[in-house]
mmCIF file with all atom_site columns, C-alpha atoms in Angstrom:
data_model
loop_
_atom_site.group_PDB
_atom_site.id
_atom_site.type_symbol
_atom_site.label_atom_id
_atom_site.label_alt_id
_atom_site.label_comp_id
_atom_site.label_asym_id
_atom_site.label_entity_id
_atom_site.label_seq_id
_atom_site.pdbx_PDB_ins_code
_atom_site.Cartn_x
_atom_site.Cartn_y
_atom_site.Cartn_z
_atom_site.occupancy
_atom_site.B_iso_or_equiv
_atom_site.pdbx_formal_charge
_atom_site.auth_seq_id
_atom_site.auth_comp_id
_atom_site.auth_asym_id
_atom_site.auth_atom_id
_atom_site.pdbx_PDB_model_num
ATOM 1  C CA . THR A 1 1  ? -20.376 -34.911 -23.629 1.00 0.00 ? 1  THR A CA 1
ATOM 2  C CA . ARG A 1 2  ? -18.665 -33.482 -26.750 1.00 0.00 ? 2  ARG A CA 1
ATOM 3  C CA . LYS A 1 3  ? -19.250 -29.647 -25.856 1.00 0.00 ? 3  LYS A CA 1
ATOM 4  C CA . GLU A 1 4  ? -17.998 -30.639 -23.020 1.00 0.00 ? 4  GLU A CA 1
ATOM 5  C CA . VAL A 1 5  ? -14.435 -31.638 -23.337 1.00 0.00 ? 5  VAL A CA 1
ATOM 6  C CA . GLU A 1 6  ? -14.244 -29.018 -26.313 1.00 0.00 ? 6  GLU A CA 1
ATOM 7  C CA . GLN A 1 7  ? -15.185 -26.760 -23.154 1.00 0.00 ? 7  GLN A CA 1
ATOM 8  C CA . CYS A 1 8  ? -12.595 -28.059 -20.935 1.00 0.00 ? 8  CYS A CA 1
ATOM 9  C CA . TRP A 1 9  ? -10.125 -27.448 -24.134 1.00 0.00 ? 9  TRP A CA 1
ATOM 10 C CA . SER A 1 10 ? -11.170 -23.705 -24.002 1.00 0.00 ? 10 SER A CA 1
ATOM 11 C CA . LYS A 1 11 ? -10.651 -22.979 -21.274 1.00 0.00 ? 11 LYS A CA 1
ATOM 12 C CA . GLY A 1 12 ? -6.926  -24.760 -21.178 1.00 0.00 ? 12 GLY A CA 1
ATOM 13 C CA . CYS A 1 13 ? -7.588  -27.935 -19.156 1.00 0.00 ? 13 CYS A CA 1
ATOM 14 C CA . PHE A 1 14 ? -5.109  -30.085 -21.509 1.00 0.00 ? 14 PHE A CA 1
ATOM 15 C CA . LYS A 1 15 ? -1.559  -28.753 -20.772 1.00 0.00 ? 15 LYS A CA 1
ATOM 16 C CA . HIS A 1 16 ? 0.009   -32.439 -21.422 1.00 0.00 ? 16 HIS A CA 1
ATOM 17 C CA . TRP A 1 17 ? 0.699   -34.047 -25.627 1.00 0.00 ? 17 TRP A CA 1
ATOM 18 C CA . PHE A 1 18 ? 0.595   -37.714 -26.008 1.00 0.00 ? 18 PHE A CA 1
ATOM 19 C CA . GLY A 1 19 ? 1.285   -39.696 -28.877 1.00 0.00 ? 19 GLY A CA 1
ATOM 20 C CA . GLY A 1 20 ? 3.542   -38.710 -32.072 1.00 0.00 ? 20 GLY A CA 1
ATOM 21 C CA . PRO A 1 21 ? 2.308   -37.197 -35.550 1.00 0.00 ? 21 PRO A CA 1
ATOM 22 C CA . ARG A 1 22 ? -0.914  -37.077 -34.986 1.00 0.00 ? 22 ARG A CA 1
ATOM 23 C CA . ALA A 1 23 ? -0.976  -36.648 -31.530 1.00 0.00 ? 23 ALA A CA 1
ATOM 24 C CA . GLY A 1 24 ? -3.295  -35.365 -28.649 1.00 0.00 ? 24 GLY A CA 1
ATOM 25 C CA . ARG A 1 25 ? -3.456  -33.798 -25.633 1.00 0.00 ? 25 ARG A CA 1
ATOM 26 C CA . TYR A 1 26 ? -4.726  -34.817 -21.609 1.00 0.00 ? 26 TYR A CA 1
ATOM 27 C CA . MET A 1 27 ? -5.479  -33.008 -18.782 1.00 0.00 ? 27 MET A CA 1
ATOM 28 C CA . VAL A 1 28 ? -5.749  -35.094 -15.375 1.00 0.00 ? 28 VAL A CA 1
ATOM 29 C CA . THR A 1 29 ? -8.561  -34.206 -13.382 1.00 0.00 ? 29 THR A CA 1
ATOM 30 C CA . SER A 1 30 ? -10.786 -34.784 -10.433 1.00 0.00 ? 30 SER A CA 1
ATOM 31 C CA . ALA A 1 31 ? -14.330 -35.406 -10.054 1.00 0.00 ? 31 ALA A CA 1
ATOM 32 C CA . GLU A 1 32 ? -14.542 -32.686 -8.098  1.00 0.00 ? 32 GLU A CA 1
ATOM 33 C CA . GLU A 1 33 ? -12.710 -30.344 -10.918 1.00 0.00 ? 33 GLU A CA 1
ATOM 34 C CA . LEU A 1 34 ? -15.387 -31.325 -13.116 1.00 0.00 ? 34 LEU A CA 1
ATOM 35 C CA . TRP A 1 35 ? -18.128 -30.414 -11.190 1.00 0.00 ? 35 TRP A CA 1
ATOM 36 C CA . SER A 1 36 ? -16.269 -26.744 -10.662 1.00 0.00 ? 36 SER A CA 1
ATOM 37 C CA . LEU A 1 37 ? -15.620 -26.269 -14.506 1.00 0.00 ? 37 LEU A CA 1
ATOM 38 C CA . ARG A 1 38 ? -19.390 -27.175 -14.688 1.00 0.00 ? 38 ARG A CA 1
ATOM 39 C CA . ALA A 1 39 ? -19.359 -30.190 -16.993 1.00 0.00 ? 39 ALA A CA 1
ATOM 40 C CA . THR A 1 40 ? -21.645 -32.249 -15.428 1.00 0.00 ? 40 THR A CA 1
ATOM 41 C CA . ALA A 1 41 ? -22.017 -35.368 -17.770 1.00 0.00 ? 41 ALA A CA 1
ATOM 42 C CA . LEU A 1 42 ? -17.849 -35.827 -17.328 1.00 0.00 ? 42 LEU A CA 1
ATOM 43 C CA . HIS A 1 43 ? -18.534 -35.527 -14.129 1.00 0.00 ? 43 HIS A CA 1
ATOM 44 C CA . ASP A 1 44 ? -21.153 -38.077 -13.597 1.00 0.00 ? 44 ASP A CA 1
ATOM 45 C CA . ALA A 1 45 ? -18.971 -40.995 -15.782 1.00 0.00 ? 45 ALA A CA 1
ATOM 46 C CA . THR A 1 46 ? -16.058 -40.088 -13.755 1.00 0.00 ? 46 THR A CA 1
ATOM 47 C CA . ILE A 1 47 ? -18.136 -41.506 -10.537 1.00 0.00 ? 47 ILE A CA 1
ATOM 48 C CA . GLN A 1 48 ? -19.782 -43.895 -12.176 1.00 0.00 ? 48 GLN A CA 1
ATOM 49 C CA . VAL A 1 49 ? -16.941 -45.642 -13.450 1.00 0.00 ? 49 VAL A CA 1
ATOM 50 C CA . MET A 1 50 ? -14.629 -45.058 -9.821  1.00 0.00 ? 50 MET A CA 1
ATOM 51 C CA . ASP A 1 51 ? -17.653 -46.703 -8.500  1.00 0.00 ? 51 ASP A CA 1
ATOM 52 C CA . GLN A 1 52 ? -17.758 -49.615 -10.915 1.00 0.00 ? 52 GLN A CA 1
ATOM 53 C CA . LEU A 1 53 ? -14.367 -49.661 -10.378 1.00 0.00 ? 53 LEU A CA 1
ATOM 54 C CA . ARG A 1 54 ? -14.332 -50.169 -6.416  1.00 0.00 ? 54 ARG A CA 1
ATOM 55 C CA . LEU A 1 55 ? -16.659 -52.813 -6.872  1.00 0.00 ? 55 LEU A CA 1
ATOM 56 C CA . PHE A 1 56 ? -14.244 -54.866 -8.918  1.00 0.00 ? 56 PHE A CA 1
ATOM 57 C CA . ILE A 1 57 ? -11.488 -54.108 -6.604  1.00 0.00 ? 57 ILE A CA 1
ATOM 58 C CA . ARG A 1 58 ? -13.851 -55.734 -3.682  1.00 0.00 ? 58 ARG A CA 1
ATOM 59 C CA . LYS A 1 59 ? -14.542 -58.363 -6.094  1.00 0.00 ? 59 LYS A CA 1
ATOM 60 C CA . MET A 1 60 ? -11.171 -59.002 -6.368  1.00 0.00 ? 60 MET A CA 1
ATOM 61 C CA . GLY A 1 61 ? -11.163 -59.679 -3.005  1.00 0.00 ? 61 GLY A CA 1
ATOM 62 C CA . ASP A 1 62 ? -7.651  -60.795 -1.673  1.00 0.00 ? 62 ASP A CA 1
ATOM 63 C CA . ASP A 1 63 ? -5.745  -60.107 -4.741  1.00 0.00 ? 63 ASP A CA 1
ATOM 64 C CA . GLY A 1 64 ? -7.328  -56.498 -4.881  1.00 0.00 ? 64 GLY A CA 1
ATOM 65 C CA . ARG A 1 65 ? -6.762  -55.791 -1.060  1.00 0.00 ? 65 ARG A CA 1
ATOM 66 C CA . ASN A 1 66 ? -3.605  -53.891 -2.167  1.00 0.00 ? 66 ASN A CA 1
ATOM 67 C CA . LEU A 1 67 ? -5.685  -51.507 -5.229  1.00 0.00 ? 67 LEU A CA 1
ATOM 68 C CA . ARG A 1 68 ? -7.384  -48.494 -4.870  1.00 0.00 ? 68 ARG A CA 1
ATOM 69 C CA . VAL A 1 69 ? -8.976  -46.685 -6.963  1.00 0.00 ? 69 VAL A CA 1
ATOM 70 C CA . GLU A 1 70 ? -7.493  -42.906 -7.530  1.00 0.00 ? 70 GLU A CA 1
ATOM 71 C CA . GLY A 1 71 ? -8.592  -39.659 -7.057  1.00 0.00 ? 71 GLY A CA 1
ATOM 72 C CA . ARG A 1 72 ? -7.638  -37.896 -9.922  1.00 0.00 ? 72 ARG A CA 1
ATOM 73 C CA . VAL A 1 73 ? -8.696  -38.883 -13.839 1.00 0.00 ? 73 VAL A CA 1
ATOM 74 C CA . LEU A 1 74 ? -6.814  -38.648 -16.918 1.00 0.00 ? 74 LEU A CA 1
ATOM 75 C CA . LEU A 1 75 ? -9.207  -37.687 -20.154 1.00 0.00 ? 75 LEU A CA 1
ATOM 76 C CA . ALA A 1 76 ? -7.002  -37.543 -23.631 1.00 0.00 ? 76 ALA A CA 1
ATOM 77 C CA . TYR A 1 77 ? -8.724  -35.186 -26.318 1.00 0.00 ? 77 TYR A CA 1
ATOM 78 C CA . HIS A 1 78 ? -7.456  -35.740 -30.047 1.00 0.00 ? 78 HIS A CA 1
ATOM 79 C CA . ALA A 1 79 ? -9.019  -32.856 -32.255 1.00 0.00 ? 79 ALA A CA 1
ATOM 80 C CA . GLU A 1 80 ? -9.627  -33.973 -36.091 1.00 0.00 ? 80 GLU A CA 1
#
């Protein structure tokens, strides 16, 4: 949720810049870290996306044999 993203922002989690003149910031994190930050909606969404990616990779068969779901996620924020 926006509230959870703003909570992470206020804790200084977004340390990396991206973009040009209207740049934003991003954080690299894990589901466990999101849980510890009490960002439960972001945590749940992360788990769901990771599960979906694992299912997709499994359905790829031999083409997905060398792929894996990374344990870290990138969360971007662009303040208006």
